[in-house]
Amino acid sequence: MKGKVIVAGGGIIGLFSAYYLHQSGYQVTVVDKRDLSDSCSYGNAGLIVPSHVIPLASPGMVSAAVRYLLKPNAPVGVKMPPSMDFLQWSWRFLLTANKHSVRESSVVLNELTTFSQSLYQQLFDEKAFPFQMNEKGVLMICQTRRALKEETEVAEVANGLGVVANKLSGEELRSMEPSLSVNIPGGIYYPGDGNIVPGELMKSLIACLEQAGVTFLRNASITSIGSDHAAVINGEKHAFDALVISAGIWSNELLELIGSKVPLQPGRGYSFDFPHDAEVGHPALLVDSRISVTPFQGNITRFGGVMELGYWNHRVVKRRFSEMVRSIQRCYPSLPPIAPETIDVWSGHRPCSFDGLPYIGRIPGNECVFLATGHSMLGITLAPATGKLISELVDGQQLSLNLYPFRVGR
Ligand SMILES: Cc1cc2nc3c(=O)[nH]c(=O)nc-3n(C[C@H](O)[C@H](O)[C@H](O)COP(=O)(O)OP(=O)(O)OC[C@H]3O[C@@H](n4cnc5c(N)ncnc54)[C@H](O)[C@@H]3O)c2cc1C
């Protein structure tokens, strides 16, 4: 064994970090404040999307936020009144949401998502642990001509980076997905995208790690991280050679223990699983209403959506959710009616960095403490790459990718 590593936070990012650290020969302990049965990593849409080369901090997102600001049922919302932390985050978000930064971030995101997808493929081929991987691609479904124009531009950027993107007319879309409304003017097909089933992947990864000898401390509280390479967990001192903070939107709670902090805000989203007999064959994103559609086995489709920035609790805003349901029914008219008040809605928090790139790196001034968070809308897509890079960094190996764009303290 090479040494002891504590991974603080057992969402998808912490689990993949634990996986690759264990593979590298470290003695790993995953510590989680809760019981590991729910987090943002469970209720998400499960899409693996190398096609998503445009970061959250983009001119498109700024104009959407402005457009939606006064609409209480819009798919994007901002917490009012904003906290000081949120204002500081927003200021940096606005400074970054320009064409030049987006161009630079697209290249970097493309490298990271492509690397991550290759790791998923490798894990799947090697049967490292059981999980389903669907490789049907993802349809970007545009409900308006304006969205189609914008998505066509995004597809051109993606094409330029080597991502295959096929523009489809409404008819071509419906020949792939017959359940779609005849009013849809068209969309883009990304055949290289795919999906996993999030809850299944999480449980399988935890079981695989436990079987391999990784220790799990559930419902555990870290109250101190000392410069003596020891953390106090549930009142007991635990020595470590490295500590990885991967606690999603709560990562700053742990960073504060070592006098550090990063710009990070929650992007609350909703999802629900809907069993039905209608045909929904392809994973998709409804572009105008920002809704994800992921068909799972057994005729269950998971619908996800809404980006509520700055909201820390799990409340579901009824008007926003009802509008989400209306948009789904407009796009898929053959689905049975969905009564919003009867639905068990899940909500979770995307850990959003200010520039749409994750934080992956050493914490300045703390040689043995590392951060892996801020994956926003792409945590599932990017988790294997992040875990692998963290393990390479901790182990002092040659890095698979340049981590400068993801450095902590930028
Ligand atoms: C509706 C929705 C749809 C999404 N769809 C997709 C998608 O299709 N594709 C994609 O790539 N991404 C998607 N995402 C984003 C993705 O789910 C997140 O980026 C990802 O789950 C974040 O993982 P994480 O491990 O960083 O955080 P989390 O999953 O939130 O895990 C953090 C863990 O840290 C623990 N913790 C908290 N505080 C402490 C502490 N003090 N000490 C120890 N542990 C602590 C928590 O209990 C939790 O277990 C979606 C998100 C939402 C909300």
PDB file of C-alpha atoms in Angstrom, residues 85-294:
ATOM      1  CA  ASP A  85     -21.463  35.019  -2.164  1.00  0.00           C
ATOM      2  CA  PHE A  86     -23.918  34.710  -5.031  1.00  0.00           C
ATOM      3  CA  LEU A  87     -23.262  38.286  -6.173  1.00  0.00           C
ATOM      4  CA  GLN A  88     -19.503  37.685  -6.175  1.00  0.00           C
ATOM      5  CA  TRP A  89     -19.970  34.414  -8.076  1.00  0.00           C
ATOM      6  CA  SER A  90     -22.313  36.126 -10.583  1.00  0.00           C
ATOM      7  CA  TRP A  91     -19.832  38.909 -11.203  1.00  0.00           C
ATOM      8  CA  ARG A  92     -17.122  36.402 -12.120  1.00  0.00           C
ATOM      9  CA  PHE A  93     -19.669  34.399 -14.150  1.00  0.00           C
ATOM     10  CA  LEU A  94     -20.557  37.515 -16.171  1.00  0.00           C
ATOM     11  CA  LEU A  95     -16.893  38.391 -16.755  1.00  0.00           C
ATOM     12  CA  THR A  96     -16.296  34.875 -18.108  1.00  0.00           C
ATOM     13  CA  ALA A  97     -19.458  34.538 -20.185  1.00  0.00           C
ATOM     14  CA  ASN A  98     -17.937  36.011 -23.338  1.00  0.00           C
ATOM     15  CA  LYS A  99     -17.119  34.542 -26.733  1.00  0.00           C
ATOM     16  CA  HIS A 100     -13.368  34.463 -26.160  1.00  0.00           C
ATOM     17  CA  SER A 101     -13.559  32.519 -22.856  1.00  0.00           C
ATOM     18  CA  VAL A 102     -16.220  30.204 -24.234  1.00  0.00           C
ATOM     19  CA  ARG A 103     -13.967  29.367 -27.194  1.00  0.00           C
ATOM     20  CA  GLU A 104     -11.050  28.540 -24.885  1.00  0.00           C
ATOM     21  CA  SER A 105     -13.228  26.569 -22.439  1.00  0.00           C
ATOM     22  CA  SER A 106     -14.835  24.574 -25.274  1.00  0.00           C
ATOM     23  CA  VAL A 107     -11.471  23.160 -26.308  1.00  0.00           C
ATOM     24  CA  VAL A 108     -10.618  22.216 -22.736  1.00  0.00           C
ATOM     25  CA  LEU A 109     -14.060  20.752 -22.000  1.00  0.00           C
ATOM     26  CA  ASN A 110     -13.942  18.733 -25.192  1.00  0.00           C
ATOM     27  CA  GLU A 111     -10.616  17.155 -24.161  1.00  0.00           C
ATOM     28  CA  LEU A 112     -11.925  16.366 -20.681  1.00  0.00           C
ATOM     29  CA  THR A 113     -15.283  14.911 -21.805  1.00  0.00           C
ATOM     30  CA  THR A 114     -13.631  12.822 -24.541  1.00  0.00           C
ATOM     31  CA  PHE A 115     -11.085  11.467 -22.060  1.00  0.00           C
ATOM     32  CA  SER A 116     -13.870  10.681 -19.611  1.00  0.00           C
ATOM     33  CA  GLN A 117     -15.959   8.885 -22.196  1.00  0.00           C
ATOM     34  CA  SER A 118     -12.988   6.726 -23.164  1.00  0.00           C
ATOM     35  CA  LEU A 119     -12.607   5.750 -19.487  1.00  0.00           C
ATOM     36  CA  TYR A 120     -16.326   4.843 -19.257  1.00  0.00           C
ATOM     37  CA  GLN A 121     -15.866   2.681 -22.343  1.00  0.00           C
ATOM     38  CA  GLN A 122     -12.808   1.010 -20.851  1.00  0.00           C
ATOM     39  CA  LEU A 123     -14.592   0.307 -17.529  1.00  0.00           C
ATOM     40  CA  PHE A 124     -17.578  -1.070 -19.432  1.00  0.00           C
ATOM     41  CA  ASP A 125     -15.470  -3.281 -21.723  1.00  0.00           C
ATOM     42  CA  GLU A 126     -13.389  -4.561 -18.816  1.00  0.00           C
ATOM     43  CA  LYS A 127     -16.557  -5.192 -16.750  1.00  0.00           C
ATOM     44  CA  ALA A 128     -14.838  -3.369 -13.878  1.00  0.00           C
ATOM     45  CA  PHE A 129     -18.227  -3.279 -12.109  1.00  0.00           C
ATOM     46  CA  PRO A 130     -21.701  -3.875 -13.498  1.00  0.00           C
ATOM     47  CA  PHE A 131     -23.430  -0.887 -15.104  1.00  0.00           C
ATOM     48  CA  GLN A 132     -25.536  -0.227 -18.189  1.00  0.00           C
ATOM     49  CA  MET A 133     -24.160   2.049 -20.872  1.00  0.00           C
ATOM     50  CA  ASN A 134     -26.493   3.109 -23.644  1.00  0.00           C
ATOM     51  CA  GLU A 135     -24.794   4.331 -26.826  1.00  0.00           C
ATOM     52  CA  LYS A 136     -27.804   5.575 -28.779  1.00  0.00           C
ATOM     53  CA  GLY A 137     -26.566   9.142 -28.916  1.00  0.00           C
ATOM     54  CA  VAL A 138     -28.527  12.205 -27.783  1.00  0.00           C
ATOM     55  CA  LEU A 139     -31.083  14.245 -29.741  1.00  0.00           C
ATOM     56  CA  MET A 140     -31.173  17.997 -29.209  1.00  0.00           C
ATOM     57  CA  ILE A 141     -34.833  18.751 -29.903  1.00  0.00           C
ATOM     58  CA  CYS A 142     -35.615  22.334 -30.836  1.00  0.00           C
ATOM     59  CA  GLN A 143     -39.182  23.491 -30.292  1.00  0.00           C
ATOM     60  CA  THR A 144     -38.620  26.847 -32.034  1.00  0.00           C
ATOM     61  CA  ARG A 145     -36.719  28.078 -35.100  1.00  0.00           C
ATOM     62  CA  ARG A 146     -34.701  30.401 -32.857  1.00  0.00           C
ATOM     63  CA  ALA A 147     -33.473  27.427 -30.787  1.00  0.00           C
ATOM     64  CA  LEU A 148     -32.712  25.494 -33.971  1.00  0.00           C
ATOM     65  CA  LYS A 149     -30.579  28.361 -35.254  1.00  0.00           C
ATOM     66  CA  GLU A 150     -28.681  28.615 -31.944  1.00  0.00           C
ATOM     67  CA  GLU A 151     -28.178  24.856 -31.693  1.00  0.00           C
ATOM     68  CA  THR A 152     -26.947  24.730 -35.294  1.00  0.00           C
ATOM     69  CA  GLU A 153     -24.251  27.243 -34.335  1.00  0.00           C
ATOM     70  CA  VAL A 154     -23.301  25.141 -31.287  1.00  0.00           C
ATOM     71  CA  ALA A 155     -23.144  22.052 -33.534  1.00  0.00           C
ATOM     72  CA  GLU A 156     -20.740  23.874 -35.842  1.00  0.00           C
ATOM     73  CA  VAL A 157     -18.446  24.630 -32.871  1.00  0.00           C
ATOM     74  CA  ALA A 158     -18.697  20.975 -31.794  1.00  0.00           C
ATOM     75  CA  ASN A 159     -17.978  19.798 -35.359  1.00  0.00           C
ATOM     76  CA  GLY A 160     -14.901  22.026 -35.393  1.00  0.00           C
ATOM     77  CA  LEU A 161     -13.645  20.162 -32.317  1.00  0.00           C
ATOM     78  CA  GLY A 162     -14.181  16.779 -33.942  1.00  0.00           C
ATOM     79  CA  VAL A 163     -17.578  15.979 -32.381  1.00  0.00           C
ATOM     80  CA  VAL A 164     -19.969  14.385 -34.895  1.00  0.00           C
ATOM     81  CA  ALA A 165     -23.201  16.419 -35.038  1.00  0.00           C
ATOM     82  CA  ASN A 166     -25.939  15.828 -37.609  1.00  0.00           C
ATOM     83  CA  LYS A 167     -28.571  18.466 -38.280  1.00  0.00           C
ATOM     84  CA  LEU A 168     -32.056  16.931 -38.695  1.00  0.00           C
ATOM     85  CA  SER A 169     -35.296  18.308 -40.086  1.00  0.00           C
ATOM     86  CA  GLY A 170     -38.518  17.805 -38.117  1.00  0.00           C
ATOM     87  CA  GLU A 171     -39.380  14.813 -40.290  1.00  0.00           C
ATOM     88  CA  GLU A 172     -35.956  13.239 -39.881  1.00  0.00           C
ATOM     89  CA  LEU A 173     -36.258  13.699 -36.114  1.00  0.00           C
ATOM     90  CA  ARG A 174     -39.675  12.043 -36.074  1.00  0.00           C
ATOM     91  CA  SER A 175     -38.401   9.116 -38.134  1.00  0.00           C
ATOM     92  CA  MET A 176     -35.937   8.467 -35.274  1.00  0.00           C
ATOM     93  CA  GLU A 177     -38.396   9.326 -32.492  1.00  0.00           C
ATOM     94  CA  PRO A 178     -41.972   8.840 -33.770  1.00  0.00           C
ATOM     95  CA  SER A 179     -43.515   9.976 -30.484  1.00  0.00           C
ATOM     96  CA  LEU A 180     -42.413  13.578 -31.088  1.00  0.00           C
ATOM     97  CA  SER A 181     -44.889  16.352 -31.908  1.00  0.00           C
ATOM     98  CA  VAL A 182     -45.372  17.311 -35.571  1.00  0.00           C
ATOM     99  CA  ASN A 183     -44.771  20.953 -34.566  1.00  0.00           C
ATOM    100  CA  ILE A 184     -41.076  20.422 -33.885  1.00  0.00           C
ATOM    101  CA  PRO A 185     -39.044  22.102 -36.643  1.00  0.00           C
ATOM    102  CA  GLY A 186     -35.847  20.090 -36.201  1.00  0.00           C
ATOM    103  CA  GLY A 187     -32.831  19.370 -34.094  1.00  0.00           C
ATOM    104  CA  ILE A 188     -29.318  18.024 -33.882  1.00  0.00           C
ATOM    105  CA  TYR A 189     -28.269  14.421 -33.391  1.00  0.00           C
ATOM    106  CA  TYR A 190     -25.061  13.683 -31.503  1.00  0.00           C
ATOM    107  CA  PRO A 191     -24.420   9.967 -32.163  1.00  0.00           C
ATOM    108  CA  GLY A 192     -21.315   9.915 -29.943  1.00  0.00           C
ATOM    109  CA  ASP A 193     -23.211  10.736 -26.734  1.00  0.00           C
ATOM    110  CA  GLY A 194     -24.707   8.134 -24.433  1.00  0.00           C
ATOM    111  CA  ASN A 195     -26.133   7.520 -21.014  1.00  0.00           C
ATOM    112  CA  ILE A 196     -25.789   5.475 -17.863  1.00  0.00           C
ATOM    113  CA  VAL A 197     -28.401   4.838 -15.159  1.00  0.00           C
ATOM    114  CA  PRO A 198     -27.228   7.059 -12.293  1.00  0.00           C
ATOM    115  CA  GLY A 199     -28.608   5.241  -9.216  1.00  0.00           C
ATOM    116  CA  GLU A 200     -27.465   1.898 -10.571  1.00  0.00           C
ATOM    117  CA  LEU A 201     -23.954   3.214 -11.309  1.00  0.00           C
ATOM    118  CA  MET A 202     -23.640   4.778  -7.839  1.00  0.00           C
ATOM    119  CA  LYS A 203     -24.735   1.613  -6.012  1.00  0.00           C
ATOM    120  CA  SER A 204     -22.555  -0.621  -8.171  1.00  0.00           C
ATOM    121  CA  LEU A 205     -19.498   1.571  -7.669  1.00  0.00           C
ATOM    122  CA  ILE A 206     -20.010   1.658  -3.883  1.00  0.00           C
ATOM    123  CA  ALA A 207     -20.391  -2.142  -3.800  1.00  0.00           C
ATOM    124  CA  CYS A 208     -17.287  -2.604  -5.964  1.00  0.00           C
ATOM    125  CA  LEU A 209     -15.225  -0.282  -3.729  1.00  0.00           C
ATOM    126  CA  GLU A 210     -16.439  -1.924  -0.508  1.00  0.00           C
ATOM    127  CA  GLN A 211     -15.596  -5.337  -1.913  1.00  0.00           C
ATOM    128  CA  ALA A 212     -12.133  -4.118  -2.901  1.00  0.00           C
ATOM    129  CA  GLY A 213     -11.438  -2.989   0.675  1.00  0.00           C
ATOM    130  CA  VAL A 214     -12.182   0.742   0.514  1.00  0.00           C
ATOM    131  CA  THR A 215     -13.499   1.903   3.903  1.00  0.00           C
ATOM    132  CA  PHE A 216     -16.750   3.909   4.037  1.00  0.00           C
ATOM    133  CA  LEU A 217     -17.617   6.190   6.958  1.00  0.00           C
ATOM    134  CA  ARG A 218     -21.260   7.184   6.522  1.00  0.00           C
ATOM    135  CA  ASN A 219     -23.090   9.918   8.452  1.00  0.00           C
ATOM    136  CA  ALA A 220     -19.658  11.091   9.541  1.00  0.00           C
ATOM    137  CA  SER A 221     -18.618  14.598  10.360  1.00  0.00           C
ATOM    138  CA  ILE A 222     -15.192  16.061   9.566  1.00  0.00           C
ATOM    139  CA  THR A 223     -14.521  18.835  12.065  1.00  0.00           C
ATOM    140  CA  SER A 224     -10.856  19.540  11.475  1.00  0.00           C
ATOM    141  CA  ILE A 225      -8.217  19.087   8.797  1.00  0.00           C
ATOM    142  CA  GLY A 226      -4.814  19.707  10.350  1.00  0.00           C
ATOM    143  CA  SER A 227      -1.471  20.664   8.882  1.00  0.00           C
ATOM    144  CA  ASP A 228      -0.184  17.583  10.799  1.00  0.00           C
ATOM    145  CA  HIS A 229      -1.800  15.404   8.072  1.00  0.00           C
ATOM    146  CA  ALA A 230      -4.672  14.335  10.280  1.00  0.00           C
ATOM    147  CA  ALA A 231      -8.407  14.945  10.070  1.00  0.00           C
ATOM    148  CA  VAL A 232     -10.816  14.729  12.988  1.00  0.00           C
ATOM    149  CA  ILE A 233     -13.778  12.571  11.958  1.00  0.00           C
ATOM    150  CA  ASN A 234     -16.564  11.962  14.480  1.00  0.00           C
ATOM    151  CA  GLY A 235     -14.176  13.172  17.189  1.00  0.00           C
ATOM    152  CA  GLU A 236     -11.388  10.733  16.227  1.00  0.00           C
ATOM    153  CA  LYS A 237      -8.074  11.623  14.619  1.00  0.00           C
ATOM    154  CA  HIS A 238      -7.397   9.962  11.229  1.00  0.00           C
ATOM    155  CA  ALA A 239      -3.934  10.336   9.702  1.00  0.00           C
ATOM    156  CA  PHE A 240      -3.727  10.841   5.944  1.00  0.00           C
ATOM    157  CA  ASP A 241      -1.109  11.209   3.230  1.00  0.00           C
ATOM    158  CA  ALA A 242      -3.614  12.973   0.983  1.00  0.00           C
ATOM    159  CA  LEU A 243      -7.151  14.278   1.415  1.00  0.00           C
ATOM    160  CA  VAL A 244      -9.522  14.872  -1.505  1.00  0.00           C
ATOM    161  CA  ILE A 245     -12.469  17.233  -1.005  1.00  0.00           C
ATOM    162  CA  SER A 246     -15.326  16.165  -3.290  1.00  0.00           C
ATOM    163  CA  ALA A 247     -18.390  17.268  -1.342  1.00  0.00           C
ATOM    164  CA  GLY A 248     -20.318  18.858  -4.237  1.00  0.00           C
ATOM    165  CA  ILE A 249     -21.938  22.185  -3.323  1.00  0.00           C
ATOM    166  CA  TRP A 250     -20.879  21.691   0.302  1.00  0.00           C
ATOM    167  CA  SER A 251     -17.163  21.596  -0.541  1.00  0.00           C
ATOM    168  CA  ASN A 252     -16.620  25.085   0.896  1.00  0.00           C
ATOM    169  CA  GLU A 253     -17.685  23.782   4.350  1.00  0.00           C
ATOM    170  CA  LEU A 254     -14.583  21.597   4.288  1.00  0.00           C
ATOM    171  CA  LEU A 255     -12.349  24.124   2.546  1.00  0.00           C
ATOM    172  CA  GLU A 256     -13.125  26.587   5.355  1.00  0.00           C
ATOM    173  CA  LEU A 257     -11.446  24.163   7.783  1.00  0.00           C
ATOM    174  CA  ILE A 258      -8.159  24.976   6.084  1.00  0.00           C
ATOM    175  CA  GLY A 259      -8.927  28.666   5.520  1.00  0.00           C
ATOM    176  CA  SER A 260      -9.736  28.269   1.824  1.00  0.00           C
ATOM    177  CA  LYS A 261     -12.779  28.899  -0.388  1.00  0.00           C
ATOM    178  CA  VAL A 262     -13.762  28.700  -4.068  1.00  0.00           C
ATOM    179  CA  PRO A 263     -16.567  30.431  -6.011  1.00  0.00           C
ATOM    180  CA  LEU A 264     -19.285  27.761  -6.000  1.00  0.00           C
ATOM    181  CA  GLN A 265     -23.070  28.015  -6.195  1.00  0.00           C
ATOM    182  CA  PRO A 266     -25.850  25.444  -6.226  1.00  0.00           C
ATOM    183  CA  GLY A 267     -27.814  25.024  -9.449  1.00  0.00           C
ATOM    184  CA  ARG A 268     -30.939  23.307  -8.157  1.00  0.00           C
ATOM    185  CA  GLY A 269     -32.689  20.991 -10.601  1.00  0.00           C
ATOM    186  CA  TYR A 270     -35.651  18.596 -10.571  1.00  0.00           C
ATOM    187  CA  SER A 271     -36.292  15.174 -11.997  1.00  0.00           C
ATOM    188  CA  PHE A 272     -38.958  12.502 -11.947  1.00  0.00           C
ATOM    189  CA  ASP A 273     -39.320   8.969 -13.250  1.00  0.00           C
ATOM    190  CA  PHE A 274     -42.400   8.329 -15.338  1.00  0.00           C
ATOM    191  CA  PRO A 275     -43.517   4.764 -16.222  1.00  0.00           C
ATOM    192  CA  HIS A 276     -45.552   4.632 -19.451  1.00  0.00           C
ATOM    193  CA  ASP A 277     -46.269   2.587 -22.570  1.00  0.00           C
ATOM    194  CA  ALA A 278     -45.616   5.296 -25.151  1.00  0.00           C
ATOM    195  CA  GLU A 279     -42.499   4.948 -27.244  1.00  0.00           C
ATOM    196  CA  VAL A 280     -39.621   7.162 -26.086  1.00  0.00           C
ATOM    197  CA  GLY A 281     -36.572   5.558 -27.628  1.00  0.00           C
ATOM    198  CA  HIS A 282     -33.816   8.146 -27.562  1.00  0.00           C
ATOM    199  CA  PRO A 283     -32.159  10.148 -24.845  1.00  0.00           C
ATOM    200  CA  ALA A 284     -32.822  13.794 -25.660  1.00  0.00           C
ATOM    201  CA  LEU A 285     -32.667  17.385 -24.531  1.00  0.00           C
ATOM    202  CA  LEU A 286     -35.608  19.685 -25.186  1.00  0.00           C
ATOM    203  CA  VAL A 287     -33.565  22.753 -25.938  1.00  0.00           C
ATOM    204  CA  ASP A 288     -36.068  25.586 -25.409  1.00  0.00           C
ATOM    205  CA  SER A 289     -37.371  24.277 -22.097  1.00  0.00           C
ATOM    206  CA  ARG A 290     -34.011  22.830 -20.978  1.00  0.00           C
ATOM    207  CA  ILE A 291     -35.447  19.413 -20.180  1.00  0.00           C
ATOM    208  CA  SER A 292     -33.556  16.133 -20.353  1.00  0.00           C
ATOM    209  CA  VAL A 293     -35.283  12.933 -21.411  1.00  0.00           C
ATOM    210  CA  THR A 294     -33.641   9.614 -20.533  1.00  0.00           C
TER     211      THR A 294
END
